[in-house]
Structures are given as C-alpha cells and as structure tokens.
C-alpha cells in the first residue's frame, strides 16, 4: 500500500512538471519564431529615412540663387569721360553683387556638403548599431535554442520516467487485484468469472486451489510483461 501511494505521488509530481515543461517549450518556440521573423527588418525604417535624406541633399536645387548673373545690356552711347566713369561704377556694383551671390552659393554648398557628411556619419553609426543588434539577436536566439533543446531533452526523459512509474503502478494494482482473487474460484470460460460459494467442500477446495495456481501464473505474467510498448 505504501508503494502504491508513493508511486501515485511521484506520478502526480511528474505530470505537473511535464505541464510546466510544455508551457516553457511553447514560450521558447514563440520567441524563436519572433526572432526569425524580425531579424531581417531590424532598423529598416531608419535606414530608409536616412538614405532618402542623403539623396535629397545630393539633388541639385533649381533656385534663382544659382542662376548665372547676366548684366543688363545697354545701348551704345558716346563714351565721354563721365559715361565711362559711370559705366565703371555700375560694373563694380554689378560685379560685387555677382561675387557676393557666388560667395553665398559657395557657403551654402559647403553647408549642404557638411549636412551630407553628417548624415553619412549617422548612416555609418546606424549600420554599426544594426550589426551590433544582429549579433545580440544571434546570441539571444542561440541561447533560446539551447534552452529549448535542453528542455526538450528533459521532457523526453521525464516522459520515459513517467511511463515507467505508470507501468509500475498498473502492475501493482493488477497484482493486488489478482491476489484478492485467490480466495475465489475461477471459471474455465472466457471471460473468466470469479465466484465464491456459500460453503466449501473438498471439490470446491480443489477448484480454489486450481484458481490460486492460475492466479499465481497470471501474476508471473504481469511481472514479466512490458506494458510500455
């Protein structure tokens, strides 16, 4: 009876542990699926935004600031000293304006180049962060896979142990059942029926002795039978 109760407690504990392992395996399997689905999309949105920003910086802008300055054409007049002086003054003013615009355009171009370099540097940093994140994902995925395989092996060993315990319990129950049948008389028909008379005589005692021999052989068969297959 003690073995019977002990086995029942052990089986109950193993069943609970099997339930916990199955839940753990399900959670680990979901985590591995999430890693496999999300690995190729890491930092994709930031890469697209950075690339589009760089391309937009590199595109030439059609602005009036970059148009060539064309001095106004004037009709030919008599070139007296006053006219020549006025022309020189106008030329200086026009040339100064043109040079100033060219200078402003050059400064703006340098600013654009600086912005492009800054974005390229950000892109390089993003790429390094992406590689680092991929390595971290790879390490985490490997750890989860190892934990999954370990838990799976543990579950397989537990299933085997549980099957053995259940077989032992069933064998004990069958043996206890047939041990009690030794006090009865078994019929020769199938299925076997066990019965007990109101009073025993010599003939009935011999039948009960035959039943005990039959039950003993039955118990030997139970002990030698592999119920796990």
Tab-separated table of C-alpha atoms in Angstrom:
chain	number	residue	atom	x	y	z
A	1	UNK	CA	0.000	0.000	0.000
A	2	UNK	CA	2.877	2.312	0.790
A	3	UNK	CA	4.456	1.699	-2.628
A	4	UNK	CA	1.088	2.340	-4.214
A	5	UNK	CA	0.687	5.752	-2.540
A	6	UNK	CA	4.319	6.706	-3.153
A	7	UNK	CA	4.019	5.964	-6.866
A	8	UNK	CA	0.819	7.971	-7.129
A	9	UNK	CA	2.510	10.995	-5.539
A	10	UNK	CA	5.540	10.662	-7.819
A	11	UNK	CA	3.313	10.387	-10.899
A	12	UNK	CA	1.321	13.443	-9.822
A	13	UNK	CA	4.547	15.423	-9.426
A	14	UNK	CA	5.862	14.267	-12.815
A	15	UNK	CA	2.610	15.214	-14.545
A	16	UNK	CA	2.814	18.718	-13.071
A	17	UNK	CA	6.442	19.044	-14.152
A	18	UNK	CA	5.535	17.866	-17.663
A	19	UNK	CA	2.876	20.558	-17.866
A	20	UNK	CA	5.404	23.233	-16.859
A	21	UNK	CA	7.938	21.985	-19.415
A	22	UNK	CA	5.351	22.004	-22.198
A	23	UNK	CA	4.457	25.613	-21.380
A	24	UNK	CA	8.142	26.554	-21.341
A	25	UNK	CA	8.750	24.877	-24.707
A	26	UNK	CA	5.770	26.681	-26.209
A	27	UNK	CA	7.046	30.051	-24.964
A	28	UNK	CA	10.583	29.383	-26.236
A	29	UNK	CA	9.224	28.266	-29.602
A	30	UNK	CA	7.260	31.527	-29.928
A	31	UNK	CA	10.366	33.531	-29.043
A	32	UNK	CA	12.421	31.737	-31.707
A	33	UNK	CA	9.694	32.414	-34.279
A	34	UNK	CA	9.670	36.111	-33.360
A	35	UNK	CA	13.454	36.337	-33.721
A	36	UNK	CA	13.379	34.638	-37.118
A	37	UNK	CA	10.603	36.897	-38.405
A	38	UNK	CA	12.031	40.177	-37.076
A	39	UNK	CA	15.729	39.685	-37.804
A	40	UNK	CA	15.624	40.871	-41.420
A	41	UNK	CA	13.604	44.033	-40.618
A	42	UNK	CA	15.866	45.470	-37.922
A	43	UNK	CA	16.374	49.217	-38.298
A	44	UNK	CA	14.822	49.094	-41.779
A	45	UNK	CA	12.716	52.213	-41.326
A	46	UNK	CA	15.630	54.278	-40.002
A	47	UNK	CA	17.840	53.136	-42.890
A	48	UNK	CA	15.228	54.161	-45.455
A	49	UNK	CA	14.758	57.566	-43.845
A	50	UNK	CA	18.500	58.191	-43.653
A	51	UNK	CA	19.064	57.132	-47.265
A	52	UNK	CA	16.230	59.316	-48.547
A	53	UNK	CA	17.558	62.295	-46.583
A	54	UNK	CA	21.029	61.882	-48.095
A	55	UNK	CA	19.644	61.541	-51.604
A	56	UNK	CA	17.516	64.645	-51.162
A	57	UNK	CA	20.583	66.559	-50.010
A	58	UNK	CA	22.525	65.475	-53.060
A	59	UNK	CA	19.865	66.558	-55.573
A	60	UNK	CA	20.572	69.931	-57.205
A	61	UNK	CA	18.103	72.665	-56.378
A	62	UNK	CA	16.627	74.826	-59.095
A	63	UNK	CA	16.768	78.130	-57.307
A	64	UNK	CA	17.275	81.640	-58.501
A	65	UNK	CA	20.334	81.889	-56.257
A	66	UNK	CA	22.224	79.517	-58.577
A	67	UNK	CA	21.318	81.179	-61.870
A	68	UNK	CA	24.131	82.880	-63.701
A	69	UNK	CA	24.114	86.590	-63.298
A	70	UNK	CA	23.687	88.355	-66.619
A	71	UNK	CA	24.372	92.097	-66.618
A	72	UNK	CA	21.758	94.193	-68.315
A	73	UNK	CA	22.566	95.083	-71.895
A	74	UNK	CA	22.617	98.796	-72.534
A	75	UNK	CA	22.598	100.667	-75.797
A	76	UNK	CA	25.869	102.043	-77.006
A	77	UNK	CA	26.365	105.696	-76.151
A	78	UNK	CA	29.106	108.126	-76.743
A	79	UNK	CA	31.933	107.240	-74.440
A	80	UNK	CA	32.761	110.513	-72.783
A	81	UNK	CA	34.650	110.597	-69.512
A	82	UNK	CA	31.520	110.892	-67.402
A	83	UNK	CA	29.863	107.962	-69.161
A	84	UNK	CA	32.968	105.824	-68.838
A	85	UNK	CA	33.178	106.659	-65.143
A	86	UNK	CA	29.521	105.788	-64.673
A	87	UNK	CA	29.971	102.501	-66.541
A	88	UNK	CA	32.914	101.566	-64.372
A	89	UNK	CA	30.931	102.329	-61.241
A	90	UNK	CA	27.985	100.231	-62.443
A	91	UNK	CA	30.326	97.414	-63.404
A	92	UNK	CA	31.857	97.441	-59.943
A	93	UNK	CA	28.425	97.324	-58.340
A	94	UNK	CA	27.264	94.513	-60.639
A	95	UNK	CA	30.482	92.558	-60.237
A	96	UNK	CA	30.322	92.935	-56.460
A	97	UNK	CA	26.749	91.674	-56.429
A	98	UNK	CA	27.665	88.718	-58.618
A	99	UNK	CA	30.674	87.843	-56.458
A	100	UNK	CA	28.576	88.179	-53.315
A	101	UNK	CA	25.972	85.802	-54.724
A	102	UNK	CA	28.682	83.373	-55.774
A	103	UNK	CA	30.172	83.547	-52.289
A	104	UNK	CA	26.776	82.925	-50.678
A	105	UNK	CA	26.184	79.981	-53.008
A	106	UNK	CA	29.598	78.530	-52.127
A	107	UNK	CA	28.908	78.862	-48.397
A	108	UNK	CA	25.521	77.209	-48.832
A	109	UNK	CA	27.070	74.414	-50.867
A	110	UNK	CA	29.621	73.836	-48.122
A	111	UNK	CA	26.799	73.748	-45.578
A	112	UNK	CA	24.993	71.167	-47.732
A	113	UNK	CA	28.168	69.094	-48.015
A	114	UNK	CA	28.577	69.280	-44.241
A	115	UNK	CA	24.990	68.136	-43.772
A	116	UNK	CA	25.514	65.257	-46.210
A	117	UNK	CA	28.691	64.217	-44.393
A	118	UNK	CA	26.805	64.391	-41.108
A	119	UNK	CA	24.039	62.169	-42.488
A	120	UNK	CA	26.588	59.746	-43.908
A	121	UNK	CA	28.225	59.580	-40.491
A	122	UNK	CA	24.824	58.895	-38.941
A	123	UNK	CA	24.260	56.174	-41.527
A	124	UNK	CA	27.600	54.594	-40.608
A	125	UNK	CA	26.636	54.672	-36.935
A	126	UNK	CA	23.246	53.139	-37.756
A	127	UNK	CA	24.950	50.359	-39.713
A	128	UNK	CA	27.263	49.622	-36.794
A	129	UNK	CA	24.325	49.628	-34.394
A	130	UNK	CA	22.461	47.322	-36.746
A	131	UNK	CA	25.383	44.886	-36.875
A	132	UNK	CA	25.693	45.010	-33.107
A	133	UNK	CA	21.976	44.418	-32.691
A	134	UNK	CA	22.114	41.490	-35.124
A	135	UNK	CA	24.938	39.947	-33.096
A	136	UNK	CA	22.934	40.389	-29.911
A	137	UNK	CA	19.900	38.843	-31.598
A	138	UNK	CA	22.057	35.959	-32.790
A	139	UNK	CA	23.399	35.348	-29.271
A	140	UNK	CA	19.922	35.545	-27.755
A	141	UNK	CA	18.480	33.259	-30.426
A	142	UNK	CA	21.269	30.747	-29.801
A	143	UNK	CA	20.675	30.846	-26.043
A	144	UNK	CA	16.942	30.345	-26.533
A	145	UNK	CA	17.552	27.475	-28.949
A	146	UNK	CA	19.925	25.798	-26.483
A	147	UNK	CA	17.408	26.255	-23.688
A	148	UNK	CA	14.698	24.827	-25.946
A	149	UNK	CA	16.785	21.750	-26.808
A	150	UNK	CA	17.728	21.209	-23.154
A	151	UNK	CA	14.100	21.488	-22.053
A	152	UNK	CA	13.028	19.145	-24.835
A	153	UNK	CA	15.558	16.518	-23.760
A	154	UNK	CA	14.430	16.946	-20.172
A	155	UNK	CA	10.824	16.465	-21.253
A	156	UNK	CA	11.701	13.286	-23.158
A	157	UNK	CA	13.480	11.873	-20.093
A	158	UNK	CA	10.528	12.879	-17.917
A	159	UNK	CA	8.070	11.184	-20.287
A	160	UNK	CA	10.109	7.983	-20.097
A	161	UNK	CA	10.271	8.140	-16.301
A	162	UNK	CA	6.551	8.889	-16.100
A	163	UNK	CA	5.746	5.941	-18.348
A	164	UNK	CA	7.826	3.643	-16.151
A	165	UNK	CA	6.116	4.902	-12.988
A	166	UNK	CA	2.676	4.452	-14.525
A	167	UNK	CA	3.608	0.922	-15.603
A	168	UNK	CA	4.783	0.102	-12.089
A	169	UNK	CA	1.567	1.464	-10.615
A	170	UNK	CA	-0.582	-0.501	-13.040
A	171	UNK	CA	1.404	-3.675	-12.313
A	172	UNK	CA	0.942	-3.203	-8.558
A	173	UNK	CA	-2.798	-2.648	-8.979
A	174	UNK	CA	-3.157	-5.749	-11.160
A	175	UNK	CA	-1.162	-7.886	-8.749
A	176	UNK	CA	-3.206	-6.631	-5.782
A	177	UNK	CA	-6.376	-7.363	-7.704
A	178	UNK	CA	-5.373	-10.924	-8.583
A	179	UNK	CA	-4.010	-11.589	-5.094
A	180	UNK	CA	-7.507	-10.931	-3.771
A	181	UNK	CA	-8.916	-13.339	-6.357
A	182	UNK	CA	-7.032	-16.270	-4.770
A	183	UNK	CA	-9.888	-16.647	-2.304
A	184	UNK	CA	-12.366	-17.124	-5.154
A	185	UNK	CA	-12.981	-19.833	-7.726
A	186	UNK	CA	-12.309	-19.001	-11.369
A	187	UNK	CA	-14.478	-20.353	-14.153
A	188	UNK	CA	-12.924	-22.066	-17.160
A	189	UNK	CA	-14.966	-19.950	-19.560
A	190	UNK	CA	-13.892	-16.699	-21.184
A	191	UNK	CA	-14.042	-14.075	-19.919
A	192	UNK	CA	-13.012	-15.512	-16.571
A	193	UNK	CA	-15.541	-15.064	-13.788
A	194	UNK	CA	-14.534	-15.317	-10.152
A	195	UNK	CA	-17.133	-16.584	-7.708
A	196	UNK	CA	-17.273	-17.853	-4.156
A	197	UNK	CA	-19.666	-20.476	-2.785
A	198	UNK	CA	-21.607	-20.140	0.426
A	199	UNK	CA	-19.765	-23.180	1.823
A	200	UNK	CA	-16.650	-25.002	0.633
A	201	UNK	CA	-16.378	-28.783	0.310
A	202	UNK	CA	-13.494	-30.928	-0.866
A	203	UNK	CA	-14.366	-30.477	-4.521
A	204	UNK	CA	-14.709	-26.708	-4.177
A	205	UNK	CA	-11.459	-26.539	-2.237
A	206	UNK	CA	-9.689	-28.296	-5.115
A	207	UNK	CA	-11.215	-25.769	-7.517
A	208	UNK	CA	-9.990	-22.930	-5.318
A	209	UNK	CA	-6.510	-24.474	-5.277
A	210	UNK	CA	-6.593	-24.574	-9.072
A	211	UNK	CA	-7.663	-20.936	-9.085
A	212	UNK	CA	-4.742	-19.999	-6.838
A	213	UNK	CA	-2.367	-21.753	-9.217
A	214	UNK	CA	-3.979	-19.916	-12.136
A	215	UNK	CA	-3.711	-16.567	-10.334
A	216	UNK	CA	-0.051	-17.171	-9.423
A	217	UNK	CA	0.774	-17.796	-13.094
A	218	UNK	CA	-1.211	-14.693	-14.005
A	219	UNK	CA	0.846	-12.629	-11.567
A	220	UNK	CA	4.076	-14.036	-13.050
A	221	UNK	CA	2.874	-12.959	-16.493
A	222	UNK	CA	2.107	-9.482	-15.153
A	223	UNK	CA	5.615	-9.204	-13.681
A	224	UNK	CA	7.256	-10.225	-16.966
A	225	UNK	CA	5.046	-8.195	-19.331
A	226	UNK	CA	6.338	-4.909	-20.753
A	227	UNK	CA	3.341	-2.576	-20.732
A	228	UNK	CA	5.256	0.407	-22.104
A	229	UNK	CA	5.239	-0.819	-25.715
